[in-house]
């Protein structure tokens, strides 16, 4: 699949549920209305959709949500997708999780062929963790991360940078990730979906974070690429990689290789644009994948050049109405 700007689409992110056992302040409001369960694709349908994308050239699948590990029977999907690793159709199967269920599933994930997980963790302070996630249990997440490590999964920590909330925690996170052997990526808050607070209060440009970190750590630019939007440096003192995802201060769209599928089979060609394609109708219209493949190709043909997020005083409404938990970040 090649889009109109010559970018090869080889990476699909699949949100398997919009539900979550946490209510992170930057992601959701506390009383969220989720999709009625009947509207969700079945796991078999998700598997068939992923298969169609793999047939069209997707080499990397990331399962996300909502919290992917709270979807009932989700290991069936991992198992089925894992078979595509075995037969060489797929290079990587991975997931993004809040870590709450990792103790339960880490070994199964490894068995299904998963080798890396991204775990979201914004602080190492238990009280602050509760304030950020509202419903999360810090000890459970730390235990989940330990389970992932024990199972042989490589862990990358994702930290959303929030002004006045966790800016004092970054040094500790860098040190801890160094000790544990984890890479770490900082993410700027993106204006997606209505939340209870005001985003202009939360937004912390990573250019500032980086300048501050350089007073304490030796950061060297490296040319490491995961096919994702992060720019990496190496932290001299720990030897670990540190990534910066800067959708607002730096536009990373020119190398975008991905599209995103929701749990209702809506395909978003860009995280930062409203345009989407309905794949559920062609999926259910026929047992043959012909109509589905035609719809995917048509959608890739209109993948936009990029997004134009802005957070400032004049734009403190969400740039997009949908929450990150719909498209999965
Ligand atoms: N529940 C899983 C988790 O938290 O890792 C997977 C889904 S979550 C939507 C994926 C990532 O998006 C997480 O790292 C989360 O911190 C990030 N995220 C959520 N809302 C965001 C926002 N408004 N701006 C930036 N990152 C956001
Ligand atoms: Fe749930 Fe992840 Fe959103 Fe937090 S960021 S509310 S864990 S989906």
mmCIF file of C-alpha atoms and ligand atoms in Angstrom:
data_model
loop_
_atom_site.group_PDB
_atom_site.id
_atom_site.type_symbol
_atom_site.label_atom_id
_atom_site.label_comp_id
_atom_site.label_asym_id
_atom_site.label_seq_id
_atom_site.Cartn_x
_atom_site.Cartn_y
_atom_site.Cartn_z
ATOM 1 C CA UNK A 1 0.000 0.000 0.000
ATOM 2 C CA UNK A 2 1.485 3.324 -1.051
ATOM 3 C CA UNK A 3 -0.326 6.568 -0.286
ATOM 4 C CA UNK A 4 -0.529 9.664 -2.516
ATOM 5 C CA UNK A 5 2.618 11.086 -0.895
ATOM 6 C CA UNK A 6 4.688 7.997 -1.647
ATOM 7 C CA UNK A 7 4.631 6.669 1.914
ATOM 8 C CA UNK A 8 4.522 2.891 2.284
ATOM 9 C CA UNK A 9 1.838 1.840 4.757
ATOM 10 C CA UNK A 10 3.272 -1.089 6.665
ATOM 11 C CA UNK A 11 2.009 -0.478 10.195
ATOM 12 C CA UNK A 12 -1.508 -0.967 11.509
ATOM 13 C CA UNK A 13 -2.652 -0.027 14.993
ATOM 14 C CA UNK A 14 -5.813 -1.745 16.098
ATOM 15 C CA UNK A 15 -7.961 -0.557 18.955
ATOM 16 C CA UNK A 16 -9.795 -3.634 20.205
ATOM 17 C CA UNK A 17 -11.987 -1.820 22.726
ATOM 18 C CA UNK A 18 -12.764 1.754 23.716
ATOM 19 C CA UNK A 19 -13.188 0.682 27.360
ATOM 20 C CA UNK A 20 -10.596 1.006 30.062
ATOM 21 C CA UNK A 21 -10.118 0.246 33.740
ATOM 22 C CA UNK A 22 -8.390 3.646 34.208
ATOM 23 C CA UNK A 23 -9.600 7.186 33.593
ATOM 24 C CA UNK A 24 -6.389 9.095 32.876
ATOM 25 C CA UNK A 25 -7.007 12.814 33.113
ATOM 26 C CA UNK A 26 -5.558 13.646 29.677
ATOM 27 C CA UNK A 27 -7.401 10.813 27.944
ATOM 28 C CA UNK A 28 -10.924 10.522 29.328
ATOM 29 C CA UNK A 29 -13.462 12.245 31.461
ATOM 30 C CA UNK A 30 -14.466 10.381 34.591
ATOM 31 C CA UNK A 31 -17.950 9.405 33.440
ATOM 32 C CA UNK A 32 -17.331 8.170 29.939
ATOM 33 C CA UNK A 33 -20.035 6.747 27.727
ATOM 34 C CA UNK A 34 -18.630 3.757 25.903
ATOM 35 C CA UNK A 35 -19.909 2.025 22.820
ATOM 36 C CA UNK A 36 -22.672 -0.508 23.353
ATOM 37 C CA UNK A 37 -21.016 -3.927 23.275
ATOM 38 C CA UNK A 38 -23.167 -4.996 20.333
ATOM 39 C CA UNK A 39 -21.448 -2.422 18.157
ATOM 40 C CA UNK A 40 -17.999 -3.902 18.631
ATOM 41 C CA UNK A 41 -16.499 -6.120 16.010
ATOM 42 C CA UNK A 42 -16.110 -9.686 17.140
ATOM 43 C CA UNK A 43 -12.581 -10.954 17.695
ATOM 44 C CA UNK A 44 -13.014 -13.110 14.578
ATOM 45 C CA UNK A 45 -13.885 -10.019 12.552
ATOM 46 C CA UNK A 46 -10.881 -8.139 13.945
ATOM 47 C CA UNK A 47 -8.696 -11.075 12.995
ATOM 48 C CA UNK A 48 -10.100 -11.151 9.477
ATOM 49 C CA UNK A 49 -9.562 -7.410 9.079
ATOM 50 C CA UNK A 50 -5.972 -7.661 10.279
ATOM 51 C CA UNK A 51 -5.455 -10.534 7.864
ATOM 52 C CA UNK A 52 -6.620 -8.360 4.980
ATOM 53 C CA UNK A 53 -4.169 -5.613 5.945
ATOM 54 C CA UNK A 54 -1.329 -8.112 6.291
ATOM 55 C CA UNK A 55 -2.205 -9.429 2.843
ATOM 56 C CA UNK A 56 -1.862 -5.870 1.540
ATOM 57 C CA UNK A 57 1.609 -5.367 3.016
ATOM 58 C CA UNK A 58 1.257 -4.510 6.697
ATOM 59 C CA UNK A 59 4.298 -5.938 8.523
ATOM 60 C CA UNK A 60 3.684 -4.626 12.013
ATOM 61 C CA UNK A 61 0.562 -4.780 14.173
ATOM 62 C CA UNK A 62 0.072 -2.931 17.422
ATOM 63 C CA UNK A 63 -2.935 -3.842 19.565
ATOM 64 C CA UNK A 64 -4.223 -0.994 21.662
ATOM 65 C CA UNK A 65 -7.429 0.537 23.034
ATOM 66 C CA UNK A 66 -8.873 1.667 25.471
ATOM 67 C CA UNK A 67 -7.126 -0.955 27.494
ATOM 68 C CA UNK A 68 -6.626 -3.906 25.158
ATOM 69 C CA UNK A 69 -6.123 -6.423 27.958
ATOM 70 C CA UNK A 70 -9.587 -5.789 29.437
ATOM 71 C CA UNK A 71 -11.318 -7.003 26.276
ATOM 72 C CA UNK A 72 -12.771 -10.393 27.055
ATOM 73 C CA UNK A 73 -10.900 -13.308 25.487
ATOM 74 C CA UNK A 74 -8.381 -10.985 23.801
ATOM 75 C CA UNK A 75 -5.697 -13.694 24.013
ATOM 76 C CA UNK A 76 -7.578 -15.577 21.322
ATOM 77 C CA UNK A 77 -6.854 -12.667 18.979
ATOM 78 C CA UNK A 78 -3.177 -12.534 19.972
ATOM 79 C CA UNK A 79 -2.893 -16.249 19.378
ATOM 80 C CA UNK A 80 -4.464 -16.046 15.976
ATOM 81 C CA UNK A 81 -2.396 -13.029 14.932
ATOM 82 C CA UNK A 82 0.720 -14.703 16.325
ATOM 83 C CA UNK A 83 0.365 -17.423 13.701
ATOM 84 C CA UNK A 84 1.073 -14.811 11.066
ATOM 85 C CA UNK A 85 4.447 -14.218 12.712
ATOM 86 C CA UNK A 86 5.232 -17.888 12.494
ATOM 87 C CA UNK A 87 4.523 -18.076 8.794
ATOM 88 C CA UNK A 88 6.545 -14.925 8.089
ATOM 89 C CA UNK A 89 3.602 -12.783 6.952
ATOM 90 C CA UNK A 90 4.194 -10.389 9.834
ATOM 91 C CA UNK A 91 7.408 -9.006 11.368
ATOM 92 C CA UNK A 92 6.050 -7.799 14.672
ATOM 93 C CA UNK A 93 3.017 -8.115 16.924
ATOM 94 C CA UNK A 94 2.991 -5.781 19.869
ATOM 95 C CA UNK A 95 0.703 -3.850 22.196
ATOM 96 C CA UNK A 96 0.291 -0.688 24.219
ATOM 97 C CA UNK A 97 -1.129 -1.225 27.678
ATOM 98 C CA UNK A 98 -1.586 0.508 30.996
ATOM 99 C CA UNK A 99 0.000 -2.549 32.614
ATOM 100 C CA UNK A 100 -2.831 -3.385 35.007
ATOM 101 C CA UNK A 101 -3.390 -6.871 33.545
ATOM 102 C CA UNK A 102 0.190 -7.766 32.649
ATOM 103 C CA UNK A 103 0.740 -10.076 35.611
ATOM 104 C CA UNK A 104 -2.088 -12.187 34.250
ATOM 105 C CA UNK A 105 -1.145 -12.111 30.577
ATOM 106 C CA UNK A 106 2.604 -11.498 30.156
ATOM 107 C CA UNK A 107 3.523 -15.140 29.651
ATOM 108 C CA UNK A 108 0.645 -15.766 27.253
ATOM 109 C CA UNK A 109 1.669 -12.736 25.250
ATOM 110 C CA UNK A 110 5.193 -14.051 24.965
ATOM 111 C CA UNK A 111 3.867 -17.432 23.907
ATOM 112 C CA UNK A 112 1.857 -15.741 21.140
ATOM 113 C CA UNK A 113 5.027 -14.182 19.733
ATOM 114 C CA UNK A 114 4.887 -10.753 21.350
ATOM 115 C CA UNK A 115 8.408 -9.573 22.219
ATOM 116 C CA UNK A 116 7.937 -5.905 23.094
ATOM 117 C CA UNK A 117 5.292 -4.035 25.075
ATOM 118 C CA UNK A 118 4.756 -0.346 25.586
ATOM 119 C CA UNK A 119 3.508 0.417 29.063
ATOM 120 C CA UNK A 120 2.122 3.829 29.927
ATOM 121 C CA UNK A 121 3.438 5.173 33.217
ATOM 122 C CA UNK A 122 3.564 8.885 33.976
ATOM 123 C CA UNK A 123 5.108 8.868 37.455
ATOM 124 C CA UNK A 124 6.774 6.652 40.057
ATOM 125 C CA UNK A 125 4.889 8.365 42.870
ATOM 126 C CA UNK A 126 1.918 6.236 43.949
ATOM 127 C CA UNK A 127 -0.265 9.149 45.081
ATOM 128 C CA UNK A 128 0.387 11.080 41.888
ATOM 129 C CA UNK A 129 -0.269 7.957 39.841
ATOM 130 C CA UNK A 130 -3.706 7.732 41.406
ATOM 131 C CA UNK A 131 -4.365 11.408 40.734
ATOM 132 C CA UNK A 132 -3.422 11.029 37.059
ATOM 133 C CA UNK A 133 -5.145 7.722 36.328
ATOM 134 C CA UNK A 134 -8.047 8.332 38.752
ATOM 135 C CA UNK A 135 -8.767 4.594 39.030
ATOM 136 C CA UNK A 136 -5.351 2.994 38.586
ATOM 137 C CA UNK A 137 -3.503 0.963 41.236
ATOM 138 C CA UNK A 138 0.182 1.790 41.177
ATOM 139 C CA UNK A 139 1.375 -1.429 42.839
ATOM 140 C CA UNK A 140 -0.588 -3.533 40.384
ATOM 141 C CA UNK A 141 0.999 -1.753 37.431
ATOM 142 C CA UNK A 142 4.511 -2.044 38.862
ATOM 143 C CA UNK A 143 3.888 -5.736 39.435
ATOM 144 C CA UNK A 144 2.595 -6.067 35.871
ATOM 145 C CA UNK A 145 5.745 -4.435 34.528
ATOM 146 C CA UNK A 146 7.856 -6.842 36.599
ATOM 147 C CA UNK A 147 5.846 -9.750 35.174
ATOM 148 C CA UNK A 148 6.493 -8.546 31.635
ATOM 149 C CA UNK A 149 10.204 -8.397 32.320
ATOM 150 C CA UNK A 150 10.182 -11.863 33.892
ATOM 151 C CA UNK A 151 8.357 -13.246 30.871
ATOM 152 C CA UNK A 152 11.126 -11.964 28.602
ATOM 153 C CA UNK A 153 9.217 -9.070 27.054
ATOM 154 C CA UNK A 154 11.166 -5.909 26.260
ATOM 155 C CA UNK A 155 9.429 -3.008 27.960
ATOM 156 C CA UNK A 156 9.222 0.569 26.776
ATOM 157 C CA UNK A 157 7.685 3.089 29.113
ATOM 158 C CA UNK A 158 5.516 5.877 27.664
ATOM 159 C CA UNK A 159 5.149 9.012 29.754
ATOM 160 C CA UNK A 160 2.806 11.864 28.888
ATOM 161 C CA UNK A 161 4.465 15.123 29.931
ATOM 162 C CA UNK A 162 2.127 17.398 31.876
ATOM 163 C CA UNK A 163 2.942 20.849 33.097
ATOM 164 C CA UNK A 164 2.767 21.137 36.883
ATOM 165 C CA UNK A 165 1.766 17.482 37.204
ATOM 166 C CA UNK A 166 4.701 15.165 36.534
ATOM 167 C CA UNK A 167 7.507 17.467 35.390
ATOM 168 C CA UNK A 168 9.388 16.766 38.616
ATOM 169 C CA UNK A 169 9.284 13.013 37.997
ATOM 170 C CA UNK A 170 11.272 12.810 34.785
ATOM 171 C CA UNK A 171 14.727 12.421 36.338
ATOM 172 C CA UNK A 172 13.488 9.622 38.525
ATOM 173 C CA UNK A 173 11.817 7.888 35.576
ATOM 174 C CA UNK A 174 15.015 8.109 33.516
ATOM 175 C CA UNK A 175 17.055 6.663 36.389
ATOM 176 C CA UNK A 176 14.572 3.863 37.061
ATOM 177 C CA UNK A 177 14.317 2.909 33.382
ATOM 178 C CA UNK A 178 18.115 2.833 33.304
ATOM 179 C CA UNK A 179 18.185 0.435 36.272
ATOM 180 C CA UNK A 180 15.470 -1.785 34.825
ATOM 181 C CA UNK A 181 16.813 -1.828 31.268
ATOM 182 C CA UNK A 182 13.766 -0.106 29.758
ATOM 183 C CA UNK A 183 13.629 2.527 27.041
ATOM 184 C CA UNK A 184 11.496 5.553 27.797
ATOM 185 C CA UNK A 185 9.510 7.906 25.591
ATOM 186 C CA UNK A 186 7.996 11.231 26.515
ATOM 187 C CA UNK A 187 4.806 12.282 24.725
ATOM 188 C CA UNK A 188 3.242 15.722 24.439
ATOM 189 C CA UNK A 189 -0.448 15.902 25.285
ATOM 190 C CA UNK A 190 -2.590 15.955 22.176
ATOM 191 C CA UNK A 191 -5.904 17.777 21.949
ATOM 192 C CA UNK A 192 -8.152 14.764 21.412
ATOM 193 C CA UNK A 193 -11.617 14.510 22.941
ATOM 194 C CA UNK A 194 -13.318 16.391 25.712
ATOM 195 C CA UNK A 195 -11.744 15.848 29.099
ATOM 196 C CA UNK A 196 -12.766 17.383 32.411
ATOM 197 C CA UNK A 197 -9.878 19.869 32.593
ATOM 198 C CA UNK A 198 -8.331 22.603 30.463
ATOM 199 C CA UNK A 199 -5.603 21.330 28.186
ATOM 200 C CA UNK A 200 -3.735 24.600 27.920
ATOM 201 C CA UNK A 201 -2.907 24.087 31.600
ATOM 202 C CA UNK A 202 -1.451 20.646 30.889
ATOM 203 C CA UNK A 203 0.542 21.259 27.759
ATOM 204 C CA UNK A 204 4.288 21.074 28.270
ATOM 205 C CA UNK A 205 6.444 21.403 25.144
ATOM 206 C CA UNK A 206 9.087 18.707 25.046
ATOM 207 C CA UNK A 207 11.621 21.206 23.728
ATOM 208 C CA UNK A 208 11.567 22.682 27.244
ATOM 209 C CA UNK A 209 11.749 19.252 28.882
ATOM 210 C CA UNK A 210 14.719 18.304 26.773
ATOM 211 C CA UNK A 211 16.598 21.511 27.550
ATOM 212 C CA UNK A 212 16.053 20.936 31.261
ATOM 213 C CA UNK A 213 17.113 17.298 31.117
ATOM 214 C CA UNK A 214 20.332 18.310 29.410
ATOM 215 C CA UNK A 215 21.406 20.129 32.560
ATOM 216 C CA UNK A 216 21.462 16.820 34.377
ATOM 217 C CA UNK A 217 21.916 14.079 31.751
ATOM 218 C CA UNK A 218 24.206 13.611 28.776
ATOM 219 C CA UNK A 219 21.855 13.269 25.819
ATOM 220 C CA UNK A 220 23.286 12.305 22.440
ATOM 221 C CA UNK A 221 21.169 12.298 19.291
ATOM 222 C CA UNK A 222 21.061 8.851 17.718
ATOM 223 C CA UNK A 223 19.683 7.653 14.447
ATOM 224 C CA UNK A 224 17.473 4.942 15.968
ATOM 225 C CA UNK A 225 14.142 4.433 14.202
ATOM 226 C CA UNK A 226 11.308 2.134 15.193
ATOM 227 C CA UNK A 227 9.063 3.195 12.349
ATOM 228 C CA UNK A 228 7.281 5.350 14.917
ATOM 229 C CA UNK A 229 7.215 9.104 15.373
ATOM 230 C CA UNK A 230 9.683 9.287 18.271
ATOM 231 C CA UNK A 231 13.077 10.992 17.902
ATOM 232 C CA UNK A 232 15.642 9.258 20.088
ATOM 233 C CA UNK A 233 18.653 10.240 22.127
ATOM 234 C CA UNK A 234 20.909 8.044 24.200
ATOM 235 C CA UNK A 235 21.265 8.857 27.878
ATOM 236 C CA UNK A 236 25.025 8.665 28.581
ATOM 237 C CA UNK A 237 24.617 7.874 32.279
ATOM 238 C CA UNK A 238 22.229 4.933 31.789
ATOM 239 C CA UNK A 239 23.054 3.765 28.267
ATOM 240 C CA UNK A 240 19.302 3.618 27.524
ATOM 241 C CA UNK A 241 17.344 5.252 24.752
ATOM 242 C CA UNK A 242 15.065 8.166 25.441
ATOM 243 C CA UNK A 243 12.436 9.149 22.861
ATOM 244 C CA UNK A 244 10.473 12.335 22.334
ATOM 245 C CA UNK A 245 7.123 12.327 20.557
ATOM 246 C CA UNK A 246 6.350 15.903 19.702
ATOM 247 C CA UNK A 247 3.217 16.161 17.596
ATOM 248 C CA UNK A 248 2.818 19.817 18.512
ATOM 249 C CA UNK A 249 6.329 21.233 18.471
ATOM 250 C CA UNK A 250 7.608 19.048 15.674
ATOM 251 C CA UNK A 251 5.634 17.662 12.797
ATOM 252 C CA UNK A 252 6.517 14.025 12.167
ATOM 253 C CA UNK A 253 4.054 13.329 9.389
ATOM 254 C CA UNK A 254 6.465 13.139 6.467
ATOM 255 C CA UNK A 255 7.611 9.664 7.485
ATOM 256 C CA UNK A 256 4.204 8.359 8.609
ATOM 257 C CA UNK A 257 3.789 4.695 7.712
ATOM 258 C CA UNK A 258 0.671 3.881 9.681
ATOM 259 C CA UNK A 259 -3.094 3.807 9.772
ATOM 260 C CA UNK A 260 -5.448 3.130 12.672
ATOM 261 C CA UNK A 261 -8.414 0.840 12.950
ATOM 262 C CA UNK A 262 -11.054 1.180 15.655
ATOM 263 C CA UNK A 263 -13.055 -1.594 17.298
ATOM 264 C CA UNK A 264 -16.011 -0.721 15.062
ATOM 265 C CA UNK A 265 -13.948 -1.053 11.858
ATOM 266 C CA UNK A 266 -13.526 2.624 11.209
ATOM 267 C CA UNK A 267 -10.178 3.262 9.578
ATOM 268 C CA UNK A 268 -8.448 6.538 10.415
ATOM 269 C CA UNK A 269 -5.766 7.429 7.953
ATOM 270 C CA UNK A 270 -4.388 10.110 10.317
ATOM 271 C CA UNK A 271 -4.611 10.413 14.110
ATOM 272 C CA UNK A 272 -5.041 14.154 13.742
ATOM 273 C CA UNK A 273 -7.774 14.365 11.098
ATOM 274 C CA UNK A 274 -11.486 13.556 11.065
ATOM 275 C CA UNK A 275 -11.523 11.748 7.741
ATOM 276 C CA UNK A 276 -12.208 8.035 8.126
ATOM 277 C CA UNK A 277 -13.362 5.043 6.122
ATOM 278 C CA UNK A 278 -16.023 2.570 7.145
ATOM 279 C CA UNK A 279 -14.721 -0.956 6.723
ATOM 280 C CA UNK A 280 -17.541 -2.672 8.572
ATOM 281 C CA UNK A 281 -19.972 -2.509 5.671
ATOM 282 C CA UNK A 282 -17.596 -4.119 3.152
ATOM 283 C CA UNK A 283 -16.421 -6.583 5.821
ATOM 284 C CA UNK A 284 -19.943 -7.804 6.460
ATOM 285 C CA UNK A 285 -21.185 -7.457 2.871
ATOM 286 C CA UNK A 286 -19.384 -10.508 1.610
ATOM 287 C CA UNK A 287 -17.510 -13.563 2.749
ATOM 288 C CA UNK A 288 -14.911 -12.773 0.147
ATOM 289 C CA UNK A 289 -12.352 -10.113 1.059
ATOM 290 C CA UNK A 290 -12.723 -8.400 -2.332
ATOM 291 C CA UNK A 291 -14.988 -5.506 -1.253
ATOM 292 C CA UNK A 292 -12.947 -5.036 1.931
ATOM 293 C CA UNK A 293 -9.655 -4.828 0.056
ATOM 294 C CA UNK A 294 -11.161 -2.361 -2.414
ATOM 295 C CA UNK A 295 -12.352 -0.184 0.492
ATOM 296 C CA UNK A 296 -8.925 -0.296 2.172
ATOM 297 C CA UNK A 297 -7.149 0.680 -1.034
ATOM 298 C CA UNK A 298 -9.592 3.511 -1.619
ATOM 299 C CA UNK A 299 -8.983 4.786 1.934
ATOM 300 C CA UNK A 300 -5.191 4.645 1.648
ATOM 301 C CA UNK A 301 -5.583 6.674 -1.531
ATOM 302 C CA UNK A 302 -6.860 9.567 0.522
ATOM 303 C CA UNK A 303 -4.439 9.462 3.450
ATOM 304 C CA UNK A 304 -3.764 13.129 4.216
ATOM 305 C CA UNK A 305 -0.359 14.730 4.196
ATOM 306 C CA UNK A 306 -0.446 15.458 7.924
ATOM 307 C CA UNK A 307 -2.235 16.880 10.917
ATOM 308 C CA UNK A 308 -2.376 20.376 12.287
ATOM 309 C CA UNK A 309 -2.816 20.167 16.013
ATOM 310 C CA UNK A 310 -2.659 23.416 17.915
ATOM 311 C CA UNK A 311 -2.934 23.991 21.638
ATOM 312 C CA UNK A 312 -2.899 27.596 22.701
ATOM 313 C CA UNK A 313 -5.165 30.048 24.432
ATOM 314 C CA UNK A 314 -7.317 30.564 21.375
ATOM 315 C CA UNK A 315 -7.650 26.825 20.745
ATOM 316 C CA UNK A 316 -8.415 25.272 24.082
ATOM 317 C CA UNK A 317 -11.231 23.178 22.703
ATOM 318 C CA UNK A 318 -10.272 19.708 21.476
ATOM 319 C CA UNK A 319 -8.965 19.773 17.914
ATOM 320 C CA UNK A 320 -10.926 16.576 17.389
ATOM 321 C CA UNK A 321 -14.022 15.352 19.158
ATOM 322 C CA UNK A 322 -12.941 11.749 19.485
ATOM 323 C CA UNK A 323 -10.890 10.549 22.422
ATOM 324 C CA UNK A 324 -7.509 8.884 22.181
ATOM 325 C CA UNK A 325 -9.156 5.748 23.580
ATOM 326 C CA UNK A 326 -11.140 5.449 20.329
ATOM 327 C CA UNK A 327 -8.167 5.450 17.964
ATOM 328 C CA UNK A 328 -5.736 4.059 20.492
ATOM 329 C CA UNK A 329 -2.947 6.640 20.377
HETATM 330 N N1 LIG B 1 -4.666 1.984 27.666
HETATM 331 C C1 LIG B 1 -3.427 1.793 27.019
HETATM 332 C C2 LIG B 1 -2.375 2.694 27.605
HETATM 333 O O1 LIG B 1 -2.703 3.610 28.350
HETATM 334 O O2 LIG B 1 -1.211 2.469 27.290
HETATM 335 C C3 LIG B 1 -3.472 1.960 25.504
HETATM 336 C C4 LIG B 1 -4.295 3.085 24.952
HETATM 337 S S1 LIG B 1 -3.759 4.713 25.366
HETATM 338 C C5 LIG B 1 -4.986 5.682 24.566
HETATM 339 C C6 LIG B 1 -2.295 4.877 24.356
HETATM 340 C C7 LIG B 1 -1.356 5.994 24.734
HETATM 341 O O3 LIG B 1 -1.977 7.221 24.467
HETATM 342 C C8 LIG B 1 -0.933 6.018 26.187
HETATM 343 O O4 LIG B 1 0.474 6.043 26.264
HETATM 344 C C9 LIG B 1 -1.502 7.315 26.702
HETATM 345 O O5 LIG B 1 -0.678 7.855 27.684
HETATM 346 C C10 LIG B 1 -1.579 8.147 25.455
HETATM 347 N N2 LIG B 1 -2.574 9.220 25.479
HETATM 348 C C11 LIG B 1 -3.869 9.170 25.799
HETATM 349 N N3 LIG B 1 -4.480 10.359 25.638
HETATM 350 C C12 LIG B 1 -3.515 11.212 25.204
HETATM 351 C C13 LIG B 1 -3.495 12.590 24.849
HETATM 352 N N4 LIG B 1 -4.583 13.338 24.896
HETATM 353 N N5 LIG B 1 -2.314 13.105 24.444
HETATM 354 C C14 LIG B 1 -1.192 12.348 24.370
HETATM 355 N N6 LIG B 1 -1.149 11.051 24.681
HETATM 356 C C15 LIG B 1 -2.292 10.476 25.096
HETATM 357 FE FE1 LIG B 2 -7.102 4.095 29.708
HETATM 358 FE FE2 LIG B 2 -4.837 4.258 28.366
HETATM 359 FE FE3 LIG B 2 -6.654 6.239 28.222
HETATM 360 FE FE4 LIG B 2 -5.336 5.868 30.486
HETATM 361 S S1 LIG B 2 -4.450 6.442 28.506
HETATM 362 S S2 LIG B 2 -7.566 6.176 30.278
HETATM 363 S S3 LIG B 2 -5.063 3.716 30.532
HETATM 364 S S4 LIG B 2 -6.909 4.198 27.476
#
